[in-house]
Amino acid sequence: MGARATSAGVPRVLHLDTLVRLRHSLRTPSGAEALRRLTVPEGMRAPLGCDAVAMPARFGPLLMSRLPRVGCVYADDSQWWWLIPSDSDVSLEWPSPTHYATGAVVPGPPTLPLPDLIHKPDSTLPYTPPIPLYLALCRVTGTAPVWSKVVRA
């Protein structure tokens, strides 16, 4: 699936992954706010890039016990942040009151400290698998997963 664009009169096909990347680049904050990015711990690698999902801290302990694998988790007084692969929001509506952070950028002024790393997996990958995280979040928030909702014509 793709869309056609022209460059100097030559048609070019833009694929879905290119369009998603372009959409994310429009949403990624720049300037001072971009300095507040969660970082992958030393010795770990993130070949799929990193986004993050933030949720109220009260949900954090509930989710830890429900997930088959937990990646890097960061926390402050009010929220827990989970690292997931980039583009894990494609075709998903993360349940409220979560916040999806493209590029693992934490909102707020650059003077605020970043959340602390509270969990690091034994592997070299920092990710929590996004689908189990999404389903666990839907469960604890009482939200139906997007694919189980009725679609009306």
Short mmCIF file of C-alpha atoms in Angstrom, two decimals:
data_model
loop_
_atom_site.label_atom_id
_atom_site.label_comp_id
_atom_site.label_asym_id
_atom_site.label_seq_id
_atom_site.Cartn_x
_atom_site.Cartn_y
_atom_site.Cartn_z
CA MET A 1 0.00 0.00 0.00
CA GLY A 2 1.40 3.38 -0.87
CA ALA A 3 0.69 6.90 -2.02
CA ARG A 4 2.20 8.61 -5.03
CA ALA A 5 4.29 11.73 -4.74
CA THR A 6 6.30 13.50 -7.38
CA SER A 7 9.83 14.78 -7.19
CA ALA A 8 11.06 16.77 -10.19
CA GLY A 9 8.28 15.26 -12.30
CA VAL A 10 9.21 11.65 -11.43
CA PRO A 11 6.49 9.69 -9.59
CA ARG A 12 7.64 8.16 -6.31
CA VAL A 13 5.80 5.65 -4.12
CA LEU A 14 5.53 6.42 -0.40
CA HIS A 15 4.92 3.25 1.62
CA LEU A 16 2.93 3.05 4.83
CA ASP A 17 6.03 2.90 7.05
CA THR A 18 7.37 6.08 5.38
CA LEU A 19 4.07 7.85 5.95
CA VAL A 20 4.04 6.77 9.61
CA ARG A 21 7.60 8.08 10.09
CA LEU A 22 6.60 11.40 8.51
CA ARG A 23 3.57 11.65 10.81
CA HIS A 24 5.75 10.96 13.86
CA SER A 25 8.33 13.53 12.83
CA LEU A 26 5.57 16.14 12.85
CA ARG A 27 4.62 15.19 16.44
CA THR A 28 8.12 14.90 17.92
CA PRO A 29 8.89 17.98 20.04
CA SER A 30 11.97 20.01 19.27
CA GLY A 31 14.05 22.58 21.10
CA ALA A 32 14.35 22.55 24.88
CA GLU A 33 11.64 19.93 25.39
CA ALA A 34 13.57 17.42 23.25
CA LEU A 35 16.26 17.42 25.95
CA ARG A 36 13.91 15.52 28.26
CA ARG A 37 14.23 12.17 26.52
CA LEU A 38 14.39 8.85 28.35
CA THR A 39 17.68 7.18 27.52
CA VAL A 40 18.48 3.53 27.01
CA PRO A 41 20.80 2.31 29.79
CA GLU A 42 24.46 1.72 28.97
CA GLY A 43 25.12 -1.72 27.51
CA MET A 44 21.66 -1.99 26.00
CA ARG A 45 20.71 -1.46 22.37
CA ALA A 46 17.47 -0.25 20.80
CA PRO A 47 17.50 -1.42 17.16
CA LEU A 48 13.80 -0.57 16.72
CA GLY A 49 14.05 2.93 18.17
CA CYS A 50 12.24 3.94 21.35
CA ASP A 51 8.89 5.38 22.22
CA ALA A 52 7.39 5.34 25.69
CA VAL A 53 4.01 4.92 27.31
CA ALA A 54 3.33 6.83 30.52
CA MET A 55 0.63 5.94 32.97
CA PRO A 56 -0.40 6.97 36.47
CA ALA A 57 1.91 5.42 39.07
CA ARG A 58 -0.95 3.53 40.71
CA PHE A 59 -1.13 1.22 37.65
CA GLY A 60 2.59 0.37 37.61
CA PRO A 61 2.68 -2.41 40.24
CA LEU A 62 -0.50 -3.95 38.78
CA LEU A 63 1.09 -4.18 35.34
CA MET A 64 4.45 -5.58 36.49
CA SER A 65 2.79 -8.81 37.65
CA ARG A 66 0.64 -9.16 34.50
CA LEU A 67 3.38 -8.95 31.88
CA PRO A 68 5.43 -11.90 30.56
CA ARG A 69 8.46 -9.62 30.01
CA VAL A 70 9.18 -6.18 31.39
CA GLY A 71 11.69 -3.87 29.73
CA CYS A 72 13.04 -0.60 31.07
CA VAL A 73 10.63 1.21 33.35
CA TYR A 74 11.16 4.74 34.64
CA ALA A 75 9.17 6.43 37.40
CA ASP A 76 8.63 9.70 39.18
CA ASP A 77 6.09 10.57 41.86
CA SER A 78 3.11 10.60 39.53
CA GLN A 79 3.87 8.39 36.50
CA TRP A 80 5.61 5.24 35.32
CA TRP A 81 7.16 5.25 31.83
CA TRP A 82 7.64 2.01 29.84
CA LEU A 83 10.03 1.85 26.86
CA ILE A 84 8.53 0.19 23.80
CA PRO A 85 9.62 -0.04 20.15
CA SER A 86 9.01 3.00 17.95
CA ASP A 87 5.70 3.18 16.09
CA SER A 88 3.87 1.03 18.66
CA ASP A 89 0.93 3.40 18.33
CA VAL A 90 0.20 2.49 14.72
CA SER A 91 -3.45 1.40 14.56
CA LEU A 92 -3.74 1.49 18.38
CA GLU A 93 -5.54 3.92 20.62
CA TRP A 94 -3.72 3.62 23.94
CA PRO A 95 -6.31 3.77 26.73
CA SER A 96 -6.89 6.85 28.82
CA PRO A 97 -5.23 8.03 31.08
CA THR A 98 -2.04 6.87 29.37
CA HIS A 99 0.23 9.15 27.35
CA TYR A 100 2.10 7.89 24.26
CA ALA A 101 5.46 9.64 23.90
CA THR A 102 7.03 9.45 20.45
CA GLY A 103 10.80 9.29 20.78
CA ALA A 104 10.44 8.64 24.53
CA VAL A 105 10.25 12.39 25.12
CA VAL A 106 9.00 13.32 28.59
CA PRO A 107 6.91 16.51 28.50
CA GLY A 108 7.76 19.40 30.76
CA PRO A 109 10.33 22.11 31.23
CA PRO A 110 14.00 21.12 30.83
CA THR A 111 14.67 22.10 34.45
CA LEU A 112 12.63 19.15 35.77
CA PRO A 113 14.61 15.97 36.41
CA LEU A 114 13.89 12.93 34.28
CA PRO A 115 12.09 9.97 35.87
CA ASP A 116 14.40 7.42 37.55
CA LEU A 117 15.09 3.98 36.07
CA ILE A 118 13.32 1.54 38.42
CA HIS A 119 13.50 -1.66 36.34
CA LYS A 120 16.07 -2.89 33.86
CA PRO A 121 15.68 -6.27 32.12
CA ASP A 122 18.43 -8.89 32.08
CA SER A 123 18.60 -8.83 28.27
CA THR A 124 20.24 -6.19 26.09
CA LEU A 125 16.90 -4.97 24.70
CA PRO A 126 15.08 -2.24 26.68
CA TYR A 127 11.59 -2.98 25.39
CA THR A 128 8.42 -4.15 27.06
CA PRO A 129 6.42 -5.95 24.35
CA PRO A 130 3.77 -3.41 23.32
CA ILE A 131 0.80 -5.72 22.70
CA PRO A 132 0.89 -7.41 26.15
CA LEU A 133 1.42 -3.93 27.71
CA TYR A 134 -1.54 -2.56 25.73
CA LEU A 135 -3.80 -5.46 26.74
CA ALA A 136 -2.78 -5.22 30.41
CA LEU A 137 -3.46 -1.47 30.35
CA CYS A 138 -6.86 -2.05 28.78
CA ARG A 139 -7.60 -4.57 31.53
CA VAL A 140 -6.62 -2.33 34.47
CA THR A 141 -8.35 0.74 32.99
CA GLY A 142 -11.52 -1.12 31.99
CA THR A 143 -11.08 -0.17 28.32
CA ALA A 144 -11.97 -2.48 25.43
CA PRO A 145 -9.05 -3.09 23.01
CA VAL A 146 -9.48 -1.11 19.80
CA TRP A 147 -9.93 -4.24 17.67
CA SER A 148 -12.84 -5.48 19.79
CA LYS A 149 -14.91 -2.33 19.37
CA VAL A 150 -17.92 -2.38 17.05
CA VAL A 151 -17.31 -0.64 13.73
CA ARG A 152 -20.38 0.90 12.16
CA ALA A 153 -20.69 1.49 8.43
#
